[in-house]
Coordinates of C-alpha atoms in Angstrom, one line a residue:
M1 CA 2.1 -2.1 -26.4
M2 CA 2.5 -5.7 -25.2
K3 CA 0.2 -6.6 -22.4
K4 CA 1.7 -7.1 -19.0
R5 CA 0.9 -8.4 -15.5
V6 CA 0.9 -5.3 -13.4
V7 CA 0.7 -4.8 -9.6
V8 CA -0.2 -1.2 -8.6
A9 CA 0.2 -0.2 -4.9
L10 CA -2.1 2.6 -4.0
G11 CA -1.7 4.6 -0.8
G12 CA -4.5 5.0 1.7
N13 CA -3.8 8.7 1.9
A14 CA -4.7 9.1 -1.8
I15 CA -8.2 7.8 -0.9
L16 CA -8.6 9.8 2.3
D17 CA -7.1 13.2 1.9
G18 CA -8.8 15.3 4.5
D19 CA -12.5 14.6 4.3
A20 CA -13.1 11.2 5.9
S21 CA -16.7 10.8 4.7
A22 CA -17.6 7.8 2.6
E23 CA -18.8 10.1 -0.2
A24 CA -15.4 11.9 -0.3
Q25 CA -13.4 8.7 -0.3
Q26 CA -15.6 7.2 -3.0
A27 CA -15.1 10.3 -5.1
N28 CA -11.3 10.0 -4.7
I29 CA -11.5 6.4 -5.7
E30 CA -13.4 7.2 -8.9
K31 CA -10.6 9.7 -9.8
T32 CA -8.1 7.0 -9.2
V33 CA -9.9 4.4 -11.3
A34 CA -9.8 6.9 -14.3
Y35 CA -6.0 6.7 -14.2
L36 CA -6.0 2.9 -13.9
L37 CA -8.2 2.5 -17.0
N38 CA -5.0 2.9 -19.2
F39 CA -3.8 -0.6 -18.0
I40 CA -7.2 -2.2 -18.5
Q41 CA -7.7 -0.7 -22.0
N42 CA -4.2 -2.1 -22.9
G43 CA -5.4 -5.5 -21.9
D44 CA -3.0 -5.8 -19.0
E45 CA -3.6 -8.3 -16.1
L46 CA -4.1 -5.8 -13.3
V47 CA -3.8 -6.3 -9.6
I48 CA -4.5 -3.4 -7.2
A49 CA -3.1 -3.3 -3.7
H50 CA -4.0 -0.4 -1.4
G51 CA -3.2 1.1 1.9
N52 CA -5.6 1.8 4.8
G53 CA -3.5 3.8 7.3
P54 CA -5.9 6.8 7.6
Q55 CA -9.0 4.6 7.5
V56 CA -8.0 1.9 10.0
G57 CA -6.7 4.6 12.4
N58 CA -10.0 6.5 12.2
L59 CA -11.9 3.2 12.8
I60 CA -9.8 2.3 15.8
L61 CA -10.4 5.8 17.3
Q62 CA -14.2 5.4 16.7
Q63 CA -14.0 2.0 18.3
A64 CA -12.1 3.2 21.3
A65 CA -14.5 6.1 21.8
S66 CA -17.6 3.8 21.9
D67 CA -15.9 0.9 23.7
S68 CA -18.2 -0.7 26.3
E69 CA -19.0 -4.1 27.8
E70 CA -22.1 -4.3 25.5
N71 CA -20.3 -3.0 22.4
P72 CA -16.6 -3.9 22.8
A73 CA -13.9 -2.5 20.4
M74 CA -12.6 -4.8 17.8
P75 CA -8.9 -5.8 17.8
L76 CA -6.6 -4.2 15.2
D77 CA -6.5 -7.2 12.9
A78 CA -10.3 -7.2 12.6
A79 CA -10.3 -3.5 12.0
V80 CA -7.8 -4.1 9.1
A81 CA -10.3 -6.7 7.7
M82 CA -13.2 -4.2 8.0
T83 CA -11.4 -1.4 6.2
Q84 CA -10.0 -3.9 3.6
G85 CA -13.6 -4.8 2.9
S86 CA -15.0 -1.3 2.7
I87 CA -12.2 0.1 0.5
G88 CA -12.3 -3.0 -1.7
Y89 CA -16.0 -2.6 -2.1
W90 CA -15.6 1.1 -3.2
L91 CA -12.8 0.2 -5.6
Q92 CA -14.7 -2.7 -7.1
N93 CA -17.8 -0.7 -7.5
A94 CA -15.9 2.2 -9.2
L95 CA -14.1 -0.2 -11.5
D96 CA -17.4 -2.0 -12.5
N97 CA -19.0 1.4 -13.3
A98 CA -15.9 2.6 -15.3
L99 CA -15.8 -0.7 -17.3
A100 CA -19.5 -0.4 -18.1
A101 CA -19.1 3.2 -19.2
H102 CA -16.2 2.3 -21.5
H103 CA -18.0 -0.9 -22.8
I104 CA -15.1 -3.1 -21.5
D105 CA -16.0 -6.8 -20.8
R106 CA -13.8 -7.6 -17.7
E107 CA -14.7 -8.9 -14.3
V108 CA -13.5 -7.4 -11.0
A109 CA -13.0 -9.2 -7.7
T110 CA -11.9 -8.3 -4.2
V111 CA -10.0 -10.9 -2.3
L112 CA -10.0 -10.7 1.5
T113 CA -6.3 -11.3 1.9
Q114 CA -4.4 -12.7 4.9
I115 CA -0.7 -12.2 5.3
I116 CA 1.4 -14.7 7.4
V117 CA 3.9 -13.0 9.7
D118 CA 6.3 -14.1 12.4
K119 CA 4.7 -13.7 15.9
Q120 CA 8.3 -13.0 17.2
D121 CA 9.0 -10.3 14.6
D122 CA 10.9 -7.4 16.3
A123 CA 8.3 -5.0 15.0
F124 CA 6.0 -6.0 17.8
L125 CA 8.5 -4.5 20.3
N126 CA 9.0 -1.4 18.2
P127 CA 5.8 0.0 16.6
T128 CA 6.6 2.2 13.6
K129 CA 3.6 2.1 11.2
P130 CA 1.7 5.4 11.2
I131 CA -2.1 5.1 11.1
G132 CA -5.0 7.4 11.5
P133 CA -5.3 11.2 11.1
F134 CA -2.6 13.7 11.5
L135 CA -2.9 15.4 14.9
S136 CA -1.6 18.7 16.3
E137 CA 0.5 18.7 19.4
A138 CA -2.6 19.7 21.5
E139 CA -4.7 17.0 19.8
V140 CA -2.1 14.3 20.4
K141 CA -1.9 15.1 24.1
T142 CA -5.7 14.6 24.4
A143 CA -5.6 11.4 22.3
A144 CA -2.7 10.0 24.4
A145 CA -4.6 10.8 27.6
N146 CA -7.8 9.1 26.4
N147 CA -6.0 6.1 24.9
K148 CA -3.1 5.3 27.2
A149 CA -2.0 2.2 25.3
F150 CA -1.6 4.2 22.1
R151 CA 1.9 5.4 20.9
F152 CA 2.3 8.5 18.8
I153 CA 5.2 9.9 16.7
E154 CA 5.7 13.1 14.7
D155 CA 5.3 12.0 11.0
S156 CA 7.5 13.7 8.4
G157 CA 6.7 17.3 9.5
R158 CA 2.9 16.8 8.9
G159 CA 1.7 16.3 12.4
F160 CA 1.5 13.5 14.9
R161 CA 0.1 10.0 14.2
R162 CA -0.5 6.8 16.1
V163 CA 2.1 4.1 15.4
V164 CA 1.5 0.3 15.5
P165 CA 3.6 -2.8 14.9
S166 CA 4.4 -3.5 11.2
P167 CA 5.8 -7.0 10.8
K168 CA 7.4 -8.2 7.5
P169 CA 5.1 -10.4 5.4
L170 CA 6.4 -13.9 5.1
A171 CA 3.7 -15.3 2.8
I172 CA 0.4 -14.4 1.3
K173 CA -2.1 -17.1 2.2
E174 CA -4.3 -16.4 -0.8
S175 CA -1.6 -15.9 -3.4
K176 CA -2.7 -18.9 -5.5
V177 CA -6.3 -17.8 -5.5
I178 CA -5.1 -14.3 -6.7
A179 CA -2.9 -15.8 -9.4
N180 CA -5.8 -17.9 -10.7
L181 CA -8.1 -14.9 -10.9
V182 CA -5.4 -12.8 -12.7
S183 CA -4.8 -15.6 -15.2
E184 CA -8.5 -15.5 -16.1
A185 CA -8.1 -11.7 -16.7
V186 CA -10.1 -10.8 -13.6
I187 CA -9.1 -7.3 -12.3
T188 CA -8.2 -8.2 -8.8
I189 CA -8.1 -6.1 -5.6
A190 CA -5.9 -7.7 -3.0
C191 CA -3.6 -7.1 0.0
G192 CA -5.9 -4.3 1.1
G193 CA -4.3 -2.3 3.9
G194 CA -1.2 -4.5 3.6
G195 CA -3.4 -7.5 4.3
I196 CA -4.8 -9.0 7.5
P197 CA -1.9 -10.1 9.7
I198 CA -2.0 -13.7 10.9
Y199 CA 0.5 -16.2 12.3
Q200 CA 0.7 -19.9 12.2
D201 CA 0.0 -21.8 15.5
G202 CA 0.5 -25.5 14.8
D203 CA -2.0 -26.4 12.2
S204 CA -4.1 -23.3 12.6
Y205 CA -3.8 -19.6 11.9
Q206 CA -4.5 -16.8 14.3
G207 CA -4.9 -13.0 13.9
I208 CA -2.5 -10.7 15.5
E209 CA -2.7 -6.9 16.1
A210 CA -0.6 -5.1 13.5
V211 CA -0.8 -3.2 10.2
I212 CA 1.5 -4.5 7.5
D213 CA 3.1 -2.0 5.2
K214 CA 1.1 -2.1 1.9
D215 CA 4.2 -1.6 -0.3
S216 CA 5.9 -4.5 1.3
A217 CA 2.8 -6.7 0.9
A218 CA 2.4 -5.6 -2.7
E219 CA 6.0 -6.5 -3.4
R220 CA 5.5 -9.9 -1.9
L221 CA 2.4 -10.4 -4.0
A222 CA 4.0 -9.2 -7.2
A223 CA 6.8 -11.7 -6.8
D224 CA 4.5 -14.5 -5.9
I225 CA 2.2 -14.1 -8.9
D226 CA 5.1 -13.5 -11.3
A227 CA 4.2 -9.9 -12.1
D228 CA 6.0 -8.2 -15.0
I229 CA 6.2 -4.9 -13.1
L230 CA 5.5 -3.4 -9.7
I231 CA 4.2 0.2 -9.7
I232 CA 4.2 2.0 -6.3
L233 CA 2.3 5.2 -6.2
T234 CA 3.2 8.2 -4.0
G235 CA 2.5 11.9 -3.9
V236 CA 5.3 13.0 -6.3
D237 CA 6.3 12.0 -9.8
N238 CA 9.8 10.9 -8.8
V239 CA 11.9 9.9 -5.9
Y240 CA 14.5 12.5 -5.0
V241 CA 17.8 12.6 -3.1
N242 CA 18.5 15.6 -1.0
F243 CA 14.8 16.3 -1.1
N244 CA 13.7 19.9 -0.5
K245 CA 17.4 21.0 -0.4
P246 CA 19.1 23.4 -3.0
N247 CA 21.0 20.4 -4.4
Q248 CA 17.9 18.0 -4.7
Q249 CA 18.2 15.5 -7.5
K250 CA 15.3 13.8 -9.3
L251 CA 15.8 10.1 -9.9
G252 CA 14.9 8.8 -13.3
H253 CA 16.3 5.4 -14.3
V254 CA 18.4 3.9 -11.4
T255 CA 19.6 0.5 -10.3
S256 CA 18.5 -1.2 -7.2
E257 CA 22.1 -1.1 -6.0
E258 CA 22.2 2.7 -6.4
L259 CA 18.9 3.1 -4.5
R260 CA 20.2 0.9 -1.7
V261 CA 23.2 3.1 -1.2
W262 CA 21.1 6.2 -1.0
A263 CA 18.7 4.5 1.4
G264 CA 21.7 3.6 3.6
E265 CA 22.7 7.3 3.6
G266 CA 19.3 8.1 5.2
Q267 CA 18.0 9.9 2.0
F268 CA 14.5 8.6 2.4
P269 CA 12.2 9.3 5.4
P270 CA 11.2 6.1 7.3
G271 CA 7.6 7.0 7.6
S272 CA 7.0 7.8 3.9
M273 CA 9.4 7.2 1.0
L274 CA 11.7 4.5 2.6
P275 CA 9.1 1.7 2.6
K276 CA 8.4 2.3 -1.0
V277 CA 12.1 2.3 -1.9
E278 CA 12.7 -0.8 0.1
A279 CA 9.8 -2.6 -1.6
A280 CA 11.0 -1.6 -5.0
I281 CA 14.6 -2.8 -4.3
D282 CA 13.2 -6.2 -2.9
F283 CA 11.1 -6.8 -6.0
V284 CA 13.8 -6.0 -8.5
E285 CA 16.4 -8.0 -6.7
R286 CA 14.0 -10.9 -6.0
T287 CA 12.7 -11.2 -9.6
G288 CA 15.2 -9.3 -11.9
K289 CA 12.2 -7.3 -13.2
Q290 CA 11.4 -3.6 -12.9
A291 CA 9.7 -1.5 -10.3
I292 CA 8.4 2.1 -10.7
I293 CA 7.8 4.7 -8.1
T294 CA 5.7 7.6 -9.3
S295 CA 2.4 9.6 -8.8
L296 CA -1.1 8.6 -9.7
E297 CA -1.2 11.5 -12.1
N298 CA 1.9 10.2 -13.9
L299 CA 0.4 6.7 -14.6
Q300 CA -0.2 7.5 -18.3
H301 CA 3.6 7.9 -18.6
P302 CA 5.0 5.7 -15.8
E303 CA 8.4 5.5 -17.6
E304 CA 8.8 9.2 -16.6
G305 CA 8.8 8.2 -12.9
T306 CA 11.6 6.6 -11.0
V307 CA 12.3 3.3 -12.8
I308 CA 14.3 0.8 -10.8
S309 CA 16.1 -2.2 -12.4
K310 CA 19.1 -4.4 -11.8
A311 CA 20.7 -2.8 -14.9
S312 CA 20.1 0.6 -16.4
H313 CA 17.6 0.3 -19.2
T314 CA 14.2 1.8 -20.2
V315 CA 10.8 0.3 -19.6
S316 CA 9.7 -1.8 -22.5

């Protein structure tokens, strides 16, 4: 198989799936890396983007619980940087160990990635990005009472979660650095947690409180570094229309135009599948290349997932 430049977007929920301990998250990352080895063994230039919704939400709750004049809570952009660093460290460590075990001579690097956003983005007036743990109705009442500035929504039938602003990425400040690393065959971890949101203020950059959608950031990065393919991971092997209904339909090879029509019909939940679909459409229409939405477990046969292109054809 010809080697490719591949960007894989990994969800934060795949890393934290109930047990929030460092040990459990590291164990999940080790399982994830086992699936990514297929790309590395093929000689592909691999970039890994990852989410941090559960992790940054947990960190913010911890910060709020211990907030004091002597030990003040950090702002959201700093919390994104902190979780970007911790998850990047776990991923880098697991990759290093897997490479050594398989006698593969490749380097791994984590890039602390800043994403430039528009300070006037409407997202700051309408928080929509779920972060943190899923809460019951009783738990969310307690959390809302203890943190009056927090906003919560019901998330896809799985419980309540805090929501924060999620502005669109305009540019990735470190995209040239990442492209240079990838060109040198360095396995690169970037855009962790969607990247640290910053905005331009004259000749300087300032952090701003938000969490950028990691699929949107991964799409922007994939386009910037001229990736051959964008793979967005989710909890199911394929995207569906009429999901969980008697007439549900699994999507195999589809065009971005078809996917856009289904999205316009409200087929994809805003808090889960819709951002992935939108990112895939954007990448395909921006670059003319292919995007795939599938599960981690399906990575050995990604062509069996939902493959999106501008014209119907199979993955080469």
